């Protein structure tokens, strides 16, 4: 089992996810748990395409992980998802999940992502195939058929 990687710092959570004032009543230890949980959720999508642990990543992954953690923390703290700001928190979380799903399916390539498999080209297309349909293969007639 690979060691868990946390993709954002507490400062990045507060700058990319939610303003510090929104989380002023949430203990740092609780924010740390949310950062780890959000990073683990992201890794669940990333491992479909990349070797874990991820060694390097860009701001796009940080922002998505911050959005996941922010949603979890606001759910813990309490918020009104029907309000304008609450709806934005829900939308950003939903967008983060969609983005991670696109990454795992090869539709999106995260910036500056470096995984543990340096020799594997993750940018190659993902190819999947079932049994070929509609193909006919020529057969060689045997001497007994002639």
GROMACS .gro file of N, CA and C in nm:
model
  438
    1UNK      N    1   0.085  -0.118   0.000
    1UNK     CA    2   0.000   0.000   0.000
    1UNK      C    3   0.089   0.124   0.000
    2UNK      N    4   0.059   0.217  -0.089
    2UNK     CA    5   0.142   0.336  -0.099
    2UNK      C    6   0.104   0.438   0.007
    3UNK      N    7   0.202   0.519   0.040
    3UNK     CA    8   0.181   0.623   0.141
    3UNK      C    9   0.091   0.732   0.084
    4UNK      N   10   0.002   0.782   0.167
    4UNK     CA   11  -0.092   0.885   0.126
    4UNK      C   12  -0.018   1.018   0.103
    5UNK      N   13  -0.057   1.088  -0.001
    5UNK     CA   14   0.001   1.218  -0.034
    5UNK      C   15  -0.108   1.322  -0.016
    6UNK      N   16  -0.074   1.434   0.049
    6UNK     CA   17  -0.168   1.545   0.063
    6UNK      C   18  -0.129   1.650  -0.040
    7UNK      N   19  -0.223   1.679  -0.131
    7UNK     CA   20  -0.192   1.764  -0.246
    7UNK      C   21  -0.196   1.913  -0.216
    8UNK      N   22  -0.251   1.952  -0.102
    8UNK     CA   23  -0.256   2.095  -0.068
    8UNK      C   24  -0.214   2.117   0.077
    9UNK      N   25  -0.158   2.233   0.101
    9UNK     CA   26  -0.125   2.276   0.237
    9UNK      C   27  -0.247   2.346   0.296
   10UNK      N   28  -0.241   2.375   0.425
   10UNK     CA   29  -0.350   2.450   0.487
   10UNK      C   30  -0.361   2.589   0.425
   11UNK      N   31  -0.248   2.652   0.397
   11UNK     CA   32  -0.251   2.785   0.335
   11UNK      C   33  -0.315   2.778   0.196
   12UNK      N   34  -0.287   2.672   0.120
   12UNK     CA   35  -0.348   2.657  -0.013
   12UNK      C   36  -0.499   2.630  -0.002
   13UNK      N   37  -0.540   2.557   0.100
   13UNK     CA   38  -0.682   2.537   0.122
   13UNK      C   39  -0.751   2.671   0.142
   14UNK      N   40  -0.689   2.758   0.221
   14UNK     CA   41  -0.748   2.888   0.251
   14UNK      C   42  -0.739   2.985   0.134
   15UNK      N   43  -0.644   2.967   0.046
   15UNK     CA   44  -0.633   3.059  -0.069
   15UNK      C   45  -0.707   3.008  -0.193
   16UNK      N   46  -0.713   2.876  -0.211
   16UNK     CA   47  -0.776   2.820  -0.330
   16UNK      C   48  -0.918   2.769  -0.305
   17UNK      N   49  -0.948   2.729  -0.182
   17UNK     CA   50  -1.076   2.667  -0.152
   17UNK      C   51  -1.177   2.764  -0.093
   18UNK      N   52  -1.146   2.815   0.022
   18UNK     CA   53  -1.236   2.906   0.094
   18UNK      C   54  -1.153   3.012   0.165
   19UNK      N   55  -1.210   3.130   0.182
   19UNK     CA   56  -1.137   3.231   0.260
   19UNK      C   57  -1.124   3.187   0.405
   20UNK      N   58  -1.017   3.227   0.469
   20UNK     CA   59  -0.992   3.190   0.607
   20UNK      C   60  -1.106   3.225   0.700
   21UNK      N   61  -1.176   3.335   0.675
   21UNK     CA   62  -1.287   3.375   0.761
   21UNK      C   63  -1.397   3.270   0.764
   22UNK      N   64  -1.418   3.202   0.651
   22UNK     CA   65  -1.522   3.099   0.644
   22UNK      C   66  -1.487   2.979   0.731
   23UNK      N   67  -1.359   2.960   0.757
   23UNK     CA   68  -1.315   2.844   0.834
   23UNK      C   69  -1.255   2.882   0.969
   24UNK      N   70  -1.278   3.005   1.013
   24UNK     CA   71  -1.215   3.050   1.137
   24UNK      C   72  -1.260   2.970   1.258
   25UNK      N   73  -1.379   2.909   1.254
   25UNK     CA   74  -1.427   2.831   1.367
   25UNK      C   75  -1.392   2.683   1.356
   26UNK      N   76  -1.323   2.645   1.247
   26UNK     CA   77  -1.287   2.505   1.224
   26UNK      C   78  -1.142   2.485   1.267
   27UNK      N   79  -1.120   2.388   1.354
   27UNK     CA   80  -0.986   2.362   1.406
   27UNK      C   81  -0.891   2.320   1.294
   28UNK      N   82  -0.765   2.353   1.310
   28UNK     CA   83  -0.663   2.318   1.211
   28UNK      C   84  -0.658   2.166   1.192
   29UNK      N   85  -0.672   2.090   1.299
   29UNK     CA   86  -0.669   1.944   1.287
   29UNK      C   87  -0.784   1.893   1.200
   30UNK      N   88  -0.899   1.956   1.208
   30UNK     CA   89  -1.013   1.919   1.125
   30UNK      C   90  -0.986   1.957   0.980
   31UNK      N   91  -0.925   2.072   0.957
   31UNK     CA   92  -0.888   2.111   0.820
   31UNK      C   93  -0.787   2.013   0.764
   32UNK      N   94  -0.692   1.971   0.848
   32UNK     CA   95  -0.591   1.873   0.803
   32UNK      C   96  -0.658   1.743   0.761
   33UNK      N   97  -0.754   1.695   0.838
   33UNK     CA   98  -0.825   1.573   0.803
   33UNK      C   99  -0.900   1.588   0.672
   34UNK      N  100  -0.959   1.704   0.649
   34UNK     CA  101  -1.032   1.729   0.524
   34UNK      C  102  -0.936   1.733   0.406
   35UNK      N  103  -0.817   1.790   0.426
   35UNK     CA  104  -0.717   1.794   0.318
   35UNK      C  105  -0.671   1.654   0.282
   36UNK      N  106  -0.649   1.570   0.382
   36UNK     CA  107  -0.606   1.432   0.357
   36UNK      C  108  -0.718   1.355   0.288
   37UNK      N  109  -0.841   1.367   0.336
   37UNK     CA  110  -0.954   1.295   0.276
   37UNK      C  111  -0.976   1.338   0.131
   38UNK      N  112  -0.967   1.467   0.104
   38UNK     CA  113  -0.985   1.516  -0.033
   38UNK      C  114  -0.872   1.468  -0.123
   39UNK      N  115  -0.750   1.464  -0.071
   39UNK     CA  116  -0.636   1.414  -0.148
   39UNK      C  117  -0.652   1.266  -0.178
   40UNK      N  118  -0.699   1.190  -0.079
   40UNK     CA  119  -0.723   1.048  -0.102
   40UNK      C  120  -0.832   1.026  -0.206
   41UNK      N  121  -0.936   1.108  -0.202
   41UNK     CA  122  -1.042   1.098  -0.304
   41UNK      C  123  -0.985   1.125  -0.443
   42UNK      N  124  -0.903   1.228  -0.455
   42UNK     CA  125  -0.841   1.260  -0.583
   42UNK      C  126  -0.751   1.145  -0.629
   43UNK      N  127  -0.676   1.087  -0.538
   43UNK     CA  128  -0.587   0.975  -0.574
   43UNK      C  129  -0.667   0.856  -0.626
   44UNK      N  130  -0.787   0.839  -0.575
   44UNK     CA  131  -0.873   0.732  -0.624
   44UNK      C  132  -0.902   0.745  -0.773
   45UNK      N  133  -0.915   0.866  -0.820
   45UNK     CA  134  -0.934   0.890  -0.964
   45UNK      C  135  -0.802   0.882  -1.038
   46UNK      N  136  -0.697   0.940  -0.981
   46UNK     CA  137  -0.568   0.946  -1.048
   46UNK      C  138  -0.506   0.808  -1.069
   47UNK      N  139  -0.528   0.716  -0.975
   47UNK     CA  140  -0.461   0.586  -0.984
   47UNK      C  141  -0.509   0.503  -1.103
   48UNK      N  142  -0.621   0.540  -1.160
   48UNK     CA  143  -0.668   0.469  -1.279
   48UNK      C  144  -0.574   0.494  -1.397
   49UNK      N  145  -0.507   0.607  -1.394
   49UNK     CA  146  -0.425   0.649  -1.507
   49UNK      C  147  -0.277   0.668  -1.474
   50UNK      N  148  -0.247   0.691  -1.348
   50UNK     CA  149  -0.110   0.724  -1.308
   50UNK      C  150  -0.064   0.632  -1.196
   51UNK      N  151   0.067   0.613  -1.189
   51UNK     CA  152   0.124   0.536  -1.079
   51UNK      C  153   0.132   0.620  -0.953
   52UNK      N  154   0.080   0.565  -0.844
   52UNK     CA  155   0.087   0.635  -0.716
   52UNK      C  156   0.214   0.593  -0.643
   53UNK      N  157   0.274   0.675  -0.563
   53UNK     CA  158   0.227   0.809  -0.530
   53UNK      C  159   0.260   0.910  -0.639
   54UNK      N  160   0.179   1.013  -0.646
   54UNK     CA  161   0.205   1.125  -0.736
   54UNK      C  162   0.319   1.205  -0.673
   55UNK      N  163   0.419   1.237  -0.753
   55UNK     CA  164   0.539   1.303  -0.701
   55UNK      C  165   0.536   1.454  -0.720
   56UNK      N  166   0.463   1.501  -0.820
   56UNK     CA  167   0.454   1.644  -0.846
   56UNK      C  168   0.322   1.676  -0.913
   57UNK      N  169   0.270   1.796  -0.889
   57UNK     CA  170   0.141   1.834  -0.945
   57UNK      C  171   0.131   1.986  -0.953
   58UNK      N  172   0.037   2.031  -1.035
   58UNK     CA  173   0.018   2.173  -1.058
   58UNK      C  174  -0.100   2.231  -0.982
   59UNK      N  175  -0.124   2.357  -1.008
   59UNK     CA  176  -0.229   2.431  -0.939
   59UNK      C  177  -0.368   2.377  -0.974
   60UNK      N  178  -0.386   2.321  -1.094
   60UNK     CA  179  -0.518   2.270  -1.129
   60UNK      C  180  -0.561   2.158  -1.035
   61UNK      N  181  -0.472   2.064  -1.004
   61UNK     CA  182  -0.505   1.958  -0.910
   61UNK      C  183  -0.523   2.015  -0.769
   62UNK      N  184  -0.438   2.109  -0.732
   62UNK     CA  185  -0.451   2.171  -0.600
   62UNK      C  186  -0.588   2.237  -0.584
   63UNK      N  187  -0.631   2.310  -0.685
   63UNK     CA  188  -0.761   2.378  -0.677
   63UNK      C  189  -0.875   2.277  -0.663
   64UNK      N  190  -0.871   2.169  -0.737
   64UNK     CA  191  -0.978   2.068  -0.730
   64UNK      C  192  -0.980   2.001  -0.593
   65UNK      N  193  -0.864   1.970  -0.539
   65UNK     CA  194  -0.858   1.910  -0.406
   65UNK      C  195  -0.906   2.011  -0.301
   66UNK      N  196  -0.871   2.138  -0.317
   66UNK     CA  197  -0.918   2.242  -0.225
   66UNK      C  198  -1.071   2.253  -0.231
   67UNK      N  199  -1.128   2.241  -0.350
   67UNK     CA  200  -1.274   2.247  -0.363
   67UNK      C  201  -1.342   2.129  -0.294
   68UNK      N  202  -1.282   2.010  -0.305
   68UNK     CA  203  -1.337   1.893  -0.235
   68UNK      C  204  -1.329   1.912  -0.083
   69UNK      N  205  -1.214   1.957  -0.035
   69UNK     CA  206  -1.195   1.976   0.108
   69UNK      C  207  -1.286   2.088   0.161
   70UNK      N  208  -1.300   2.195   0.083
   70UNK     CA  209  -1.384   2.308   0.124
   70UNK      C  210  -1.529   2.263   0.142
   71UNK      N  211  -1.577   2.183   0.051
   71UNK     CA  212  -1.714   2.132   0.060
   71UNK      C  213  -1.731   2.048   0.187
   72UNK      N  214  -1.637   1.958   0.212
   72UNK     CA  215  -1.646   1.874   0.331
   72UNK      C  216  -1.642   1.958   0.459
   73UNK      N  217  -1.556   2.058   0.461
   73UNK     CA  218  -1.545   2.143   0.580
   73UNK      C  219  -1.670   2.228   0.600
   74UNK      N  220  -1.726   2.277   0.493
   74UNK     CA  221  -1.849   2.356   0.507
   74UNK      C  222  -1.966   2.268   0.550
   75UNK      N  223  -1.967   2.144   0.505
   75UNK     CA  224  -2.070   2.050   0.550
   75UNK      C  225  -2.054   2.026   0.700
   76UNK      N  226  -1.930   2.015   0.745
   76UNK     CA  227  -1.901   1.998   0.888
   76UNK      C  228  -1.941   2.122   0.966
   77UNK      N  229  -1.903   2.238   0.915
   77UNK     CA  230  -1.929   2.365   0.983
   77UNK      C  231  -2.076   2.403   0.975
   78UNK      N  232  -2.137   2.372   0.861
   78UNK     CA  233  -2.275   2.408   0.837
   78UNK      C  234  -2.284   2.523   0.737
   79UNK      N  235  -2.367   2.505   0.635
   79UNK     CA  236  -2.391   2.611   0.537
   79UNK      C  237  -2.523   2.585   0.468
   80UNK      N  238  -2.573   2.684   0.398
   80UNK     CA  239  -2.700   2.673   0.327
   80UNK      C  240  -2.670   2.651   0.180
   81UNK      N  241  -2.682   2.526   0.131
   81UNK     CA  242  -2.651   2.500  -0.010
   81UNK      C  243  -2.747   2.571  -0.106
   82UNK      N  244  -2.860   2.622  -0.056
   82UNK     CA  245  -2.954   2.695  -0.140
   82UNK      C  246  -2.919   2.842  -0.157
   83UNK      N  247  -2.828   2.892  -0.074
   83UNK     CA  248  -2.787   3.032  -0.088
   83UNK      C  249  -2.692   3.046  -0.207
   84UNK      N  250  -2.668   3.169  -0.247
   84UNK     CA  251  -2.579   3.193  -0.362
   84UNK      C  252  -2.438   3.140  -0.335
   85UNK      N  253  -2.382   3.171  -0.218
   85UNK     CA  254  -2.247   3.124  -0.187
   85UNK      C  255  -2.246   2.974  -0.162
   86UNK      N  256  -2.352   2.922  -0.102
   86UNK     CA  257  -2.361   2.778  -0.079
   86UNK      C  258  -2.371   2.700  -0.208
   87UNK      N  259  -2.449   2.752  -0.302
   87UNK     CA  260  -2.462   2.686  -0.433
   87UNK      C  261  -2.327   2.684  -0.505
   88UNK      N  262  -2.249   2.789  -0.488
   88UNK     CA  263  -2.116   2.795  -0.551
   88UNK      C  264  -2.024   2.688  -0.492
   89UNK      N  265  -2.031   2.667  -0.362
   89UNK     CA  266  -1.949   2.564  -0.298
   89UNK      C  267  -1.986   2.426  -0.352
   90UNK      N  268  -2.116   2.399  -0.366
   90UNK     CA  269  -2.163   2.271  -0.419
   90UNK      C  270  -2.119   2.256  -0.565
   91UNK      N  271  -2.133   2.363  -0.645
   91UNK     CA  272  -2.094   2.357  -0.786
   91UNK      C  273  -1.945   2.331  -0.801
   92UNK      N  274  -1.864   2.398  -0.721
   92UNK     CA  275  -1.719   2.377  -0.731
   92UNK      C  276  -1.681   2.235  -0.695
   93UNK      N  277  -1.748   2.175  -0.595
   93UNK     CA  278  -1.722   2.036  -0.560
   93UNK      C  279  -1.763   1.944  -0.675
   94UNK      N  280  -1.882   1.967  -0.730
   94UNK     CA  281  -1.929   1.885  -0.842
   94UNK      C  282  -1.836   1.898  -0.963
   95UNK      N  283  -1.791   2.020  -0.991
   95UNK     CA  284  -1.697   2.043  -1.102
   95UNK      C  285  -1.564   1.970  -1.077
   96UNK      N  286  -1.519   1.968  -0.951
   96UNK     CA  287  -1.394   1.899  -0.918
   96UNK      C  288  -1.408   1.749  -0.944
   97UNK      N  289  -1.520   1.692  -0.906
   97UNK     CA  290  -1.542   1.548  -0.929
   97UNK      C  291  -1.546   1.519  -1.079
   98UNK      N  292  -1.615   1.604  -1.156
   98UNK     CA  293  -1.620   1.584  -1.302
   98UNK      C  294  -1.481   1.596  -1.363
   99UNK      N  295  -1.402   1.692  -1.319
   99UNK     CA  296  -1.267   1.711  -1.370
   99UNK      C  297  -1.182   1.587  -1.338
  100UNK      N  298  -1.191   1.538  -1.216
  100UNK     CA  299  -1.114   1.419  -1.178
  100UNK      C  300  -1.158   1.298  -1.259
  101UNK      N  301  -1.286   1.287  -1.285
  101UNK     CA  302  -1.337   1.177  -1.368
  101UNK      C  303  -1.280   1.189  -1.509
  102UNK      N  304  -1.276   1.311  -1.562
  102UNK     CA  305  -1.217   1.332  -1.695
  102UNK      C  306  -1.069   1.299  -1.697
  103UNK      N  307  -0.999   1.330  -1.589
  103UNK     CA  308  -0.856   1.294  -1.580
  103UNK      C  309  -0.843   1.142  -1.584
  104UNK      N  310  -0.923   1.073  -1.505
  104UNK     CA  311  -0.911   0.927  -1.500
  104UNK      C  312  -0.946   0.861  -1.632
  105UNK      N  313  -1.030   0.927  -1.712
  105UNK     CA  314  -1.070   0.874  -1.843
  105UNK      C  315  -0.981   0.924  -1.957
  106UNK      N  316  -0.879   1.003  -1.926
  106UNK     CA  317  -0.786   1.049  -2.027
  106UNK      C  318  -0.835   1.167  -2.109
  107UNK      N  319  -0.943   1.232  -2.068
  107UNK     CA  320  -0.996   1.347  -2.140
  107UNK      C  321  -0.918   1.473  -2.104
  108UNK      N  322  -0.873   1.482  -1.979
  108UNK     CA  323  -0.799   1.597  -1.928
  108UNK      C  324  -0.662   1.550  -1.882
  109UNK      N  325  -0.560   1.628  -1.913
  109UNK     CA  326  -0.423   1.599  -1.869
  109UNK      C  327  -0.383   1.707  -1.768
  110UNK      N  328  -0.370   1.672  -1.639
  110UNK     CA  329  -0.333   1.773  -1.539
  110UNK      C  330  -0.196   1.832  -1.568
  111UNK      N  331  -0.180   1.959  -1.535
  111UNK     CA  332  -0.052   2.025  -1.557
  111UNK      C  333   0.050   1.981  -1.453
  112UNK      N  334   0.172   1.970  -1.498
  112UNK     CA  335   0.288   1.943  -1.411
  112UNK      C  336   0.273   1.818  -1.325
  113UNK      N  337   0.195   1.720  -1.372
  113UNK     CA  338   0.176   1.598  -1.294
  113UNK      C  339   0.290   1.503  -1.322
  114UNK      N  340   0.353   1.459  -1.215
  114UNK     CA  341   0.463   1.362  -1.225
  114UNK      C  342   0.428   1.245  -1.134
  115UNK      N  343   0.418   1.128  -1.195
  115UNK     CA  344   0.382   1.011  -1.116
  115UNK      C  345   0.504   0.922  -1.093
  116UNK      N  346   0.479   0.806  -1.036
  116UNK     CA  347   0.586   0.712  -1.000
  116UNK      C  348   0.632   0.625  -1.115
  117UNK      N  349   0.569   0.635  -1.231
  117UNK     CA  350   0.606   0.551  -1.346
  117UNK      C  351   0.663   0.639  -1.456
  118UNK      N  352   0.785   0.682  -1.438
  118UNK     CA  353   0.847   0.775  -1.531
  118UNK      C  354   0.858   0.719  -1.673
  119UNK      N  355   0.860   0.588  -1.689
  119UNK     CA  356   0.878   0.530  -1.822
  119UNK      C  357   0.747   0.506  -1.896
  120UNK      N  358   0.634   0.531  -1.831
  120UNK     CA  359   0.504   0.507  -1.894
  120UNK      C  360   0.449   0.639  -1.945
  121UNK      N  361   0.403   0.640  -2.070
  121UNK     CA  362   0.346   0.761  -2.130
  121UNK      C  363   0.195   0.763  -2.106
  122UNK      N  364   0.152   0.837  -2.002
  122UNK     CA  365   0.010   0.843  -1.971
  122UNK      C  366  -0.067   0.927  -2.072
  123UNK      N  367   0.002   1.002  -2.157
  123UNK     CA  368  -0.066   1.084  -2.254
  123UNK      C  369  -0.112   1.003  -2.375
  124UNK      N  370  -0.068   0.879  -2.384
  124UNK     CA  371  -0.113   0.795  -2.494
  124UNK      C  372  -0.262   0.771  -2.479
  125UNK      N  373  -0.331   0.751  -2.588
  125UNK     CA  374  -0.476   0.730  -2.576
  125UNK      C  375  -0.508   0.603  -2.500
  126UNK      N  376  -0.618   0.609  -2.426
  126UNK     CA  377  -0.667   0.490  -2.360
  126UNK      C  378  -0.745   0.410  -2.462
  127UNK      N  379  -0.712   0.284  -2.477
  127UNK     CA  380  -0.778   0.201  -2.577
  127UNK      C  381  -0.838   0.080  -2.507
  128UNK      N  382  -0.960   0.051  -2.543
  128UNK     CA  383  -1.028  -0.064  -2.488
  128UNK      C  384  -1.105  -0.128  -2.601
  129UNK      N  385  -1.112  -0.261  -2.600
  129UNK     CA  386  -1.181  -0.328  -2.708
  129UNK      C  387  -1.245  -0.455  -2.658
  130UNK      N  388  -1.363  -0.482  -2.710
  130UNK     CA  389  -1.427  -0.610  -2.687
  130UNK      C  390  -1.395  -0.698  -2.808
  131UNK      N  391  -1.457  -0.810  -2.818
  131UNK     CA  392  -1.439  -0.897  -2.933
  131UNK      C  393  -1.476  -0.820  -3.060
  132UNK      N  394  -1.394  -0.833  -3.162
  132UNK     CA  395  -1.420  -0.762  -3.287
  132UNK      C  396  -1.553  -0.808  -3.346
  133UNK      N  397  -1.634  -0.713  -3.383
  133UNK     CA  398  -1.765  -0.745  -3.441
  133UNK      C  399  -1.762  -0.714  -3.590
  134UNK      N  400  -1.820  -0.802  -3.668
  134UNK     CA  401  -1.830  -0.777  -3.811
  134UNK      C  402  -1.706  -0.812  -3.890
  135UNK      N  403  -1.607  -0.870  -3.828
  135UNK     CA  404  -1.486  -0.908  -3.899
  135UNK      C  405  -1.500  -1.052  -3.946
  136UNK      N  406  -1.456  -1.076  -4.064
  136UNK     CA  407  -1.451  -1.215  -4.110
  136UNK      C  408  -1.307  -1.246  -4.145
  137UNK      N  409  -1.264  -1.363  -4.105
  137UNK     CA  410  -1.127  -1.403  -4.127
  137UNK      C  411  -1.124  -1.509  -4.236
  138UNK      N  412  -1.037  -1.489  -4.334
  138UNK     CA  413  -1.028  -1.590  -4.441
  138UNK      C  414  -0.976  -1.722  -4.384
  139UNK      N  415  -1.027  -1.828  -4.435
  139UNK     CA  416  -0.981  -1.961  -4.393
  139UNK      C  417  -0.909  -2.026  -4.510
  140UNK      N  418  -0.822  -2.113  -4.479
  140UNK     CA  419  -0.745  -2.186  -4.582
  140UNK      C  420  -0.818  -2.317  -4.608
  141UNK      N  421  -0.848  -2.341  -4.733
  141UNK     CA  422  -0.917  -2.466  -4.769
  141UNK      C  423  -0.822  -2.582  -4.753
  142UNK      N  424  -0.869  -2.687  -4.696
  142UNK     CA  425  -0.784  -2.806  -4.682
  142UNK      C  426  -0.795  -2.893  -4.806
  143UNK      N  427  -0.706  -2.988  -4.818
  143UNK     CA  428  -0.704  -3.078  -4.935
  143UNK      C  429  -0.832  -3.159  -4.945
  144UNK      N  430  -0.897  -3.184  -4.831
  144UNK     CA  431  -1.018  -3.266  -4.834
  144UNK      C  432  -1.138  -3.189  -4.888
  145UNK      N  433  -1.133  -3.056  -4.887
  145UNK     CA  434  -1.246  -2.974  -4.933
  145UNK      C  435  -1.243  -2.958  -5.084
  146UNK      N  436  -1.130  -2.979  -5.148
  146UNK     CA  437  -1.116  -2.953  -5.291
  146UNK      C  438  -1.174  -3.058  -5.378
   0.00000   0.00000   0.00000
